[in-house]
């Protein structure tokens, strides 16, 4: 079968290009693109990819990704259809959600329902599934903290329930093995709705002031290195703010952000990432590790 023969086309007959689905605005055409409508559809999509021997990447909000341009040798399963975006109260303080729910929508629900414990996530874009997969967080809190359990679909399409204690979360990392998060349940605390909303507003306001949110980006590029100054500070001290490769530029506001200023290619972004790593290595002897996920078009040499 030719590579393009199994690309699922959008309703208008248009090929799916990941640059239209990622906040960084990079990314080419995957071999196969599926947007399952339900959890059963998700299982079917994974069974199909497994049968075809296609590697699978999962996309939530596409907000923490650098995807290469051109033909991509993998399938993308996009968890965002309405059937995977529900929110259900399961107890006085517990909420169960489909993995495709936007973080912002879940936070609005919590504020209205008077449920506290997740306010620190305010201003973090993307979906609940994506946030869990990368253990996203801010202000010392991470999405793994209030998690009670999750449901994972493995690559053969089997549904597996995992209590939070069975998931290994660490700084910006979640070890689940292979599979896709389909649902999650959070345990929160009762709190006055106005207080919850005010705390969220404070966090979101701080983020809007210190992060370059008006340009396409993928959030912080690097993890904060252990036992050292934060990545943003090291990069700033190297004088990298404003450094540009093609259409990609280190933000003038926060040195751990790269902004797509003018149709940057994935190669522009990757070259700039290497410039940043090299500057910090030379000046401070610190190896910066990427926080964003990279989906390469070529297998990466071990
Ligand atoms: N700093 C500079 N120059 C810069 C950027 C930062 O000197 O250009 C300094 C700041 O002044 C501050 C320190 O570095 O003293 C840390 O910066 P900041 O408070 O912005 O926090 P961060 O460590 O850069 C982390 C998360 C953010 C999250 C914030 C708030 C990582 C890699 N980043 O940023 O998350 O919003 O804390 O809690 O852990 C993301 O994950 O995409 C992200 C942006």
PDB file of C-alpha atoms and ligand atoms in Angstrom, residues 137-139 171-172 206-207 211 218-220 222-224 230 232-233 236 241 253-257 291, ligand 1:
ATOM      1  CA  UNK A 137       2.168  21.306  36.078  1.00  0.00           C
ATOM      2  CA  UNK A 138       3.146  24.649  37.500  1.00  0.00           C
ATOM      3  CA  UNK A 139       3.808  26.250  40.899  1.00  0.00           C
ATOM      4  CA  UNK A 171       8.787  15.782  37.105  1.00  0.00           C
ATOM      5  CA  UNK A 172       7.135  16.244  33.660  1.00  0.00           C
ATOM      6  CA  UNK A 206       0.826  35.420  36.219  1.00  0.00           C
ATOM      7  CA  UNK A 207       1.301  33.044  33.288  1.00  0.00           C
ATOM      8  CA  UNK A 211       4.976  33.750  29.084  1.00  0.00           C
ATOM      9  CA  UNK A 218       4.901  24.686  22.586  1.00  0.00           C
ATOM     10  CA  UNK A 219       5.453  26.080  26.085  1.00  0.00           C
ATOM     11  CA  UNK A 220       8.742  25.561  27.876  1.00  0.00           C
ATOM     12  CA  UNK A 222      13.465  22.287  28.233  1.00  0.00           C
ATOM     13  CA  UNK A 223      12.953  20.726  31.639  1.00  0.00           C
ATOM     14  CA  UNK A 224      14.503  22.550  34.549  1.00  0.00           C
ATOM     15  CA  UNK A 230      15.957  26.972  36.019  1.00  0.00           C
ATOM     16  CA  UNK A 232      14.930  29.846  31.458  1.00  0.00           C
ATOM     17  CA  UNK A 233      17.447  31.629  33.673  1.00  0.00           C
ATOM     18  CA  UNK A 236      18.756  34.129  29.564  1.00  0.00           C
ATOM     19  CA  UNK A 241      16.676  35.994  24.011  1.00  0.00           C
ATOM     20  CA  UNK A 253       9.976  37.507  27.363  1.00  0.00           C
ATOM     21  CA  UNK A 254      10.995  34.022  28.564  1.00  0.00           C
ATOM     22  CA  UNK A 255      14.181  32.390  27.308  1.00  0.00           C
ATOM     23  CA  UNK A 256      12.812  28.829  27.670  1.00  0.00           C
ATOM     24  CA  UNK A 257      10.204  29.492  24.961  1.00  0.00           C
ATOM     25  CA  UNK A 291      10.500  18.925  27.846  1.00  0.00           C
TER      26      UNK A 291
HETATM   27  N1  LIG B   1      13.978  33.461  34.364  1.00  0.00           N
HETATM   28  C1  LIG B   1      14.905  34.336  33.848  1.00  0.00           C
HETATM   29  N2  LIG B   1      14.840  34.603  32.521  1.00  0.00           N
HETATM   30  C2  LIG B   1      13.924  34.061  31.698  1.00  0.00           C
HETATM   31  C3  LIG B   1      12.975  33.148  32.240  1.00  0.00           C
HETATM   32  C4  LIG B   1      13.021  32.862  33.582  1.00  0.00           C
HETATM   33  O1  LIG B   1      15.754  34.856  34.557  1.00  0.00           O
HETATM   34  O2  LIG B   1      13.942  34.348  30.493  1.00  0.00           O
HETATM   35  C5  LIG B   1      14.002  33.188  35.811  1.00  0.00           C
HETATM   36  C6  LIG B   1      12.744  33.732  36.478  1.00  0.00           C
HETATM   37  O3  LIG B   1      12.861  35.077  36.817  1.00  0.00           O
HETATM   38  C7  LIG B   1      12.630  32.835  37.680  1.00  0.00           C
HETATM   39  C8  LIG B   1      13.216  31.517  37.205  1.00  0.00           C
HETATM   40  O4  LIG B   1      13.982  31.784  36.049  1.00  0.00           O
HETATM   41  O5  LIG B   1      13.424  33.315  38.737  1.00  0.00           O
HETATM   42  C9  LIG B   1      12.119  30.481  36.870  1.00  0.00           C
HETATM   43  O6  LIG B   1      11.301  31.013  35.859  1.00  0.00           O
HETATM   44  P1  LIG B   1       9.713  30.838  35.883  1.00  0.00           P
HETATM   45  O7  LIG B   1       9.193  31.333  37.191  1.00  0.00           O
HETATM   46  O8  LIG B   1       9.183  31.429  34.632  1.00  0.00           O
HETATM   47  O9  LIG B   1       9.498  29.299  35.926  1.00  0.00           O
HETATM   48  P2  LIG B   1      10.113  28.172  35.006  1.00  0.00           P
HETATM   49  O10 LIG B   1      10.900  27.286  35.911  1.00  0.00           O
HETATM   50  O11 LIG B   1      10.798  28.734  33.813  1.00  0.00           O
HETATM   51  C10 LIG B   1       8.192  26.425  35.310  1.00  0.00           C
HETATM   52  C11 LIG B   1       7.520  25.527  34.324  1.00  0.00           C
HETATM   53  C12 LIG B   1       6.430  26.282  33.585  1.00  0.00           C
HETATM   54  C13 LIG B   1       5.437  26.791  34.606  1.00  0.00           C
HETATM   55  C14 LIG B   1       6.182  27.710  35.592  1.00  0.00           C
HETATM   56  C15 LIG B   1       5.294  28.214  36.719  1.00  0.00           C
HETATM   57  C16 LIG B   1       9.212  23.927  33.561  1.00  0.00           C
HETATM   58  C17 LIG B   1      10.171  23.594  32.494  1.00  0.00           C
HETATM   59  N3  LIG B   1       8.515  25.061  33.373  1.00  0.00           N
HETATM   60  O12 LIG B   1       8.808  27.442  34.512  1.00  0.00           O
HETATM   61  O13 LIG B   1       5.772  25.362  32.740  1.00  0.00           O
HETATM   62  O14 LIG B   1       4.413  27.538  33.990  1.00  0.00           O
HETATM   63  O15 LIG B   1       7.254  26.978  36.215  1.00  0.00           O
HETATM   64  O16 LIG B   1       5.199  27.312  37.725  1.00  0.00           O
HETATM   65  O17 LIG B   1       9.060  23.181  34.532  1.00  0.00           O
HETATM   66  C18 LIG B   1       5.663  24.335  30.595  1.00  0.00           C
HETATM   67  O18 LIG B   1       5.717  23.265  31.203  1.00  0.00           O
HETATM   68  O19 LIG B   1       5.539  24.407  29.359  1.00  0.00           O
HETATM   69  C19 LIG B   1       5.777  25.571  31.374  1.00  0.00           C
HETATM   70  C20 LIG B   1       5.860  26.743  30.819  1.00  0.00           C
END
